[in-house]
């Protein structure tokens, strides 16, 4: 079947918003053609190798932000765990476990708006230095909004990647969070890049955004030239404003993955939170749709699939895990 979108992308011409929207609207045989093109683009950029990533919920709960989907917000009543920053040894042990599970990247994630200079940041920097020395894994940090001195300190300590999601489109962000401005998130991406770190930046889908707003987020990430994009799908948490939200359909998730592959043909794209609940029996389709990786293990406040099930899926999908 003719695929003019693939032809355009492979000749170095970026898709327009209107063209991108057709990916999210594709059905039947047209979707099959879109997926074949996404699969082709992934293999052109990454061959048959995928990368795995893991995270540790290093500091949980009592976040001052009011993100409508988040179990850790102090504005919501959830059963998410609340605890202070884990010890340096615990952070390093998490990296060792992630490396043993063949993860290429390991993220230290903290709740809250930001991490200020002081004992907490010092502990994270010490853990990053040890992870670089004691493991083969590439460490990442997700500490909220970032200023120049903190970004430089993280880079100097060996933080390879800074993770900071935009979450959704600029036009929809006020429906998701009102405690900080979207431009602060965009500037954090720029600050991390200026410090010499790679940037992992994506979003979460199923918040009530329109198809056009999904395209808008992808276009923003393309303009920011981020290094990797994590795609999350809402797993509604009791006690949050979105607790009654309907899950996305598996094929909606597949279309979103394909959208990002066409708009960012050489960027690493990983499917992360919510894949078990939203994709269900279609989880192995993420690679056909263009994903070059996925998160394994547990998420911040919810559990992931067991490692054996995921490893079997990788074998069944005939992809090879690129370990660190």
Coordinates of C-alpha atoms in Angstrom, one line a residue, residues 1-273:
X1 CA 0.0 0.0 0.0
X2 CA 1.3 3.5 -0.9
X3 CA 2.5 5.5 2.1
X4 CA 3.1 9.1 1.2
X5 CA 3.9 10.0 4.9
X6 CA 6.7 7.5 5.0
X7 CA 8.1 8.7 1.7
X8 CA 8.1 12.3 2.9
X9 CA 9.9 11.4 6.2
X10 CA 12.5 9.2 4.5
X11 CA 13.4 12.1 2.2
X12 CA 14.0 14.4 5.1
X13 CA 10.8 16.5 4.9
X14 CA 9.0 16.9 8.2
X15 CA 5.3 16.2 8.4
X16 CA 2.8 19.1 8.9
X17 CA 0.3 19.1 11.7
X18 CA -2.4 18.1 9.3
X19 CA -0.4 15.2 8.0
X20 CA 0.5 14.1 11.5
X21 CA -3.2 14.2 12.5
X22 CA -4.0 11.6 9.9
X23 CA -1.9 9.1 11.8
X24 CA -4.1 9.4 14.9
X25 CA -7.2 9.0 12.7
X26 CA -6.0 6.0 10.7
X27 CA -8.1 2.9 10.9
X28 CA -8.1 -0.6 9.3
X29 CA -5.7 -1.2 6.3
X30 CA -4.6 2.5 6.5
X31 CA -3.4 1.9 10.0
X32 CA -1.6 -1.2 8.9
X33 CA 0.3 0.8 6.3
X34 CA 1.1 3.5 9.0
X35 CA 2.5 0.8 11.3
X36 CA 4.6 -0.8 8.6
X37 CA 6.2 2.6 8.0
X38 CA 6.8 3.2 11.7
X39 CA 8.4 -0.2 12.0
X40 CA 10.6 0.6 9.0
X41 CA 11.7 4.0 10.5
X42 CA 12.6 2.3 13.8
X43 CA 14.7 -0.3 12.1
X44 CA 16.4 2.3 9.9
X45 CA 17.4 4.2 13.0
X46 CA 18.0 1.5 15.6
X47 CA 18.1 -1.8 13.7
X48 CA 16.5 -4.6 15.7
X49 CA 17.8 -3.5 19.1
X50 CA 15.8 -2.0 21.9
X51 CA 16.9 -0.3 25.1
X52 CA 15.4 -0.8 28.5
X53 CA 15.2 1.8 31.3
X54 CA 14.4 1.6 35.0
X55 CA 13.6 4.1 37.7
X56 CA 13.7 4.4 41.5
X57 CA 11.1 6.4 43.4
X58 CA 13.8 8.1 45.5
X59 CA 11.6 10.5 47.4
X60 CA 7.8 10.0 47.5
X61 CA 4.7 12.1 48.2
X62 CA 3.8 15.5 49.5
X63 CA 4.5 17.3 46.2
X64 CA 3.3 20.9 46.1
X65 CA 2.3 20.7 42.5
X66 CA -1.4 19.8 41.7
X67 CA -0.9 17.7 38.5
X68 CA -4.3 16.1 38.0
X69 CA -3.0 12.6 37.2
X70 CA -0.4 12.4 40.0
X71 CA -0.8 10.1 43.0
X72 CA 2.0 12.0 44.9
X73 CA 0.4 15.4 44.9
X74 CA -0.3 16.9 48.3
X75 CA -3.5 18.3 46.8
X76 CA -5.1 14.8 46.3
X77 CA -6.1 12.1 48.7
X78 CA -4.4 8.9 47.6
X79 CA -2.7 5.9 49.2
X80 CA 0.7 6.6 47.5
X81 CA 3.6 6.1 49.9
X82 CA 5.2 9.1 51.6
X83 CA 8.9 9.0 52.6
X84 CA 12.0 11.2 52.5
X85 CA 14.9 10.8 50.1
X86 CA 16.4 7.3 50.2
X87 CA 20.0 6.8 51.3
X88 CA 23.0 6.9 49.0
X89 CA 23.5 3.2 49.3
X90 CA 19.8 2.5 48.4
X91 CA 20.1 4.7 45.3
X92 CA 23.3 2.9 44.2
X93 CA 21.7 -0.5 44.9
X94 CA 18.8 0.4 42.6
X95 CA 21.3 1.1 39.8
X96 CA 23.0 -2.3 40.4
X97 CA 19.6 -4.0 40.2
X98 CA 18.7 -2.1 37.0
X99 CA 22.0 -3.1 35.4
X100 CA 21.4 -6.7 36.3
X101 CA 18.0 -6.4 34.6
X102 CA 19.7 -5.2 31.4
X103 CA 18.5 -1.7 31.7
X104 CA 20.6 0.9 29.8
X105 CA 19.4 3.9 31.8
X106 CA 18.5 4.2 35.5
X107 CA 16.6 7.2 36.7
X108 CA 16.6 8.7 40.2
X109 CA 13.2 10.3 40.5
X110 CA 12.1 12.6 43.4
X111 CA 8.7 14.2 44.1
X112 CA 8.4 17.9 44.5
X113 CA 8.8 21.0 42.5
X114 CA 12.6 21.0 42.6
X115 CA 15.6 20.0 44.6
X116 CA 17.4 22.9 46.3
X117 CA 21.1 23.0 47.0
X118 CA 21.7 21.2 50.3
X119 CA 21.9 17.8 51.9
X120 CA 19.4 16.2 49.5
X121 CA 21.2 17.4 46.3
X122 CA 24.5 16.4 47.8
X123 CA 23.3 12.9 48.5
X124 CA 22.0 12.5 44.9
X125 CA 25.3 13.9 43.5
X126 CA 27.3 11.4 45.6
X127 CA 25.1 8.5 44.4
X128 CA 25.5 9.6 40.8
X129 CA 29.3 9.6 41.1
X130 CA 29.2 6.1 42.6
X131 CA 26.9 4.8 40.0
X132 CA 29.3 6.0 37.3
X133 CA 32.2 4.3 39.1
X134 CA 30.5 1.1 40.2
X135 CA 28.1 0.2 37.4
X136 CA 28.0 0.2 33.6
X137 CA 24.6 1.9 33.6
X138 CA 23.9 5.4 32.4
X139 CA 22.4 7.4 35.3
X140 CA 19.5 9.8 34.9
X141 CA 17.8 12.2 37.3
X142 CA 14.3 13.6 37.4
X143 CA 14.3 16.2 40.2
X144 CA 11.7 18.7 38.9
X145 CA 12.4 22.2 37.7
X146 CA 16.1 22.9 37.1
X147 CA 18.4 26.0 37.4
X148 CA 21.8 26.4 35.8
X149 CA 24.0 25.7 38.9
X150 CA 22.1 22.5 39.7
X151 CA 22.2 21.3 36.1
X152 CA 26.0 21.9 36.0
X153 CA 26.5 20.0 39.3
X154 CA 24.5 17.1 38.0
X155 CA 26.4 16.9 34.8
X156 CA 29.7 17.1 36.6
X157 CA 28.7 14.3 38.9
X158 CA 28.1 12.0 35.9
X159 CA 24.4 12.4 35.2
X160 CA 24.1 11.4 31.6
X161 CA 20.4 12.3 31.0
X162 CA 18.0 14.7 32.7
X163 CA 14.4 13.6 32.6
X164 CA 11.6 16.2 32.7
X165 CA 8.3 15.6 31.0
X166 CA 6.2 18.4 29.5
X167 CA 3.2 16.1 30.3
X168 CA 0.9 17.5 27.6
X169 CA 0.4 20.2 25.0
X170 CA 0.9 23.8 26.1
X171 CA -2.7 24.6 25.1
X172 CA -4.0 21.8 27.5
X173 CA -1.6 22.2 30.3
X174 CA -3.8 24.6 32.4
X175 CA -6.4 21.8 32.6
X176 CA -3.7 19.5 34.1
X177 CA -1.6 21.8 36.4
X178 CA -2.0 25.3 37.7
X179 CA 0.8 25.5 40.3
X180 CA 3.5 26.3 37.7
X181 CA 3.7 27.5 34.2
X182 CA 4.4 25.4 31.1
X183 CA 7.3 27.7 30.1
X184 CA 9.1 26.7 33.3
X185 CA 9.1 23.1 32.1
X186 CA 10.3 24.1 28.6
X187 CA 13.1 26.2 30.2
X188 CA 14.2 23.2 32.3
X189 CA 14.7 21.2 29.1
X190 CA 16.9 24.0 27.7
X191 CA 18.8 24.4 31.0
X192 CA 19.6 20.7 31.0
X193 CA 20.8 20.8 27.4
X194 CA 23.0 23.8 28.0
X195 CA 24.7 21.9 30.9
X196 CA 25.6 19.1 28.4
X197 CA 23.2 16.5 29.5
X198 CA 20.9 14.6 27.2
X199 CA 17.3 15.3 27.7
X200 CA 14.5 12.7 28.1
X201 CA 11.2 14.5 27.8
X202 CA 7.7 13.2 26.9
X203 CA 4.2 13.2 28.3
X204 CA 1.2 11.3 29.4
X205 CA -1.8 10.6 27.3
X206 CA -5.4 10.0 28.2
X207 CA -5.8 13.1 30.3
X208 CA -8.7 14.4 28.2
X209 CA -6.5 16.1 25.6
X210 CA -7.7 16.2 21.9
X211 CA -6.0 14.5 19.0
X212 CA -4.7 17.9 17.9
X213 CA -3.1 18.4 21.3
X214 CA -1.3 15.1 21.0
X215 CA 0.2 16.4 17.8
X216 CA 1.0 19.7 19.4
X217 CA 3.0 18.0 22.1
X218 CA 4.9 16.0 19.6
X219 CA 5.7 19.1 17.5
X220 CA 6.9 20.9 20.6
X221 CA 9.3 18.0 21.5
X222 CA 10.5 18.0 17.9
X223 CA 11.3 21.7 18.1
X224 CA 13.1 21.2 21.3
X225 CA 15.3 18.5 19.8
X226 CA 15.1 16.2 22.8
X227 CA 17.2 13.1 22.9
X228 CA 14.5 10.6 24.0
X229 CA 10.8 10.6 24.5
X230 CA 9.0 8.5 27.1
X231 CA 5.3 7.9 26.3
X232 CA 3.0 7.2 29.2
X233 CA -0.6 6.3 29.2
X234 CA -2.9 7.3 32.1
X235 CA -3.5 4.6 34.7
X236 CA -6.1 6.4 36.8
X237 CA -5.4 6.5 40.5
X238 CA -8.1 6.7 43.1
X239 CA -8.1 10.0 44.9
X240 CA -6.9 12.0 42.0
X241 CA -9.2 14.3 39.8
X242 CA -8.8 11.8 37.0
X243 CA -9.7 8.7 39.0
X244 CA -12.8 8.0 36.8
X245 CA -11.1 8.5 33.5
X246 CA -11.6 5.8 30.8
X247 CA -8.4 4.0 29.6
X248 CA -7.2 4.6 26.1
X249 CA -7.8 1.8 23.7
X250 CA -4.8 -0.4 22.7
X251 CA -5.0 0.9 19.1
X252 CA -5.1 4.6 20.3
X253 CA -1.8 3.9 22.1
X254 CA -0.4 2.3 19.0
X255 CA -1.4 5.3 16.9
X256 CA 0.3 7.7 19.4
X257 CA 3.5 5.7 19.3
X258 CA 3.5 5.8 15.5
X259 CA 2.8 9.5 15.5
X260 CA 6.0 10.2 17.5
X261 CA 8.0 7.8 15.3
X262 CA 7.0 9.7 12.2
X263 CA 7.6 13.1 13.7
X264 CA 10.9 12.1 15.4
X265 CA 12.2 9.4 13.1
X266 CA 15.7 9.1 14.7
X267 CA 14.8 9.9 18.4
X268 CA 14.7 7.2 21.0
X269 CA 11.1 6.5 22.0
X270 CA 10.2 4.4 25.0
X271 CA 6.8 3.2 26.2
X272 CA 6.7 3.6 29.9
X273 CA 3.9 4.0 32.5

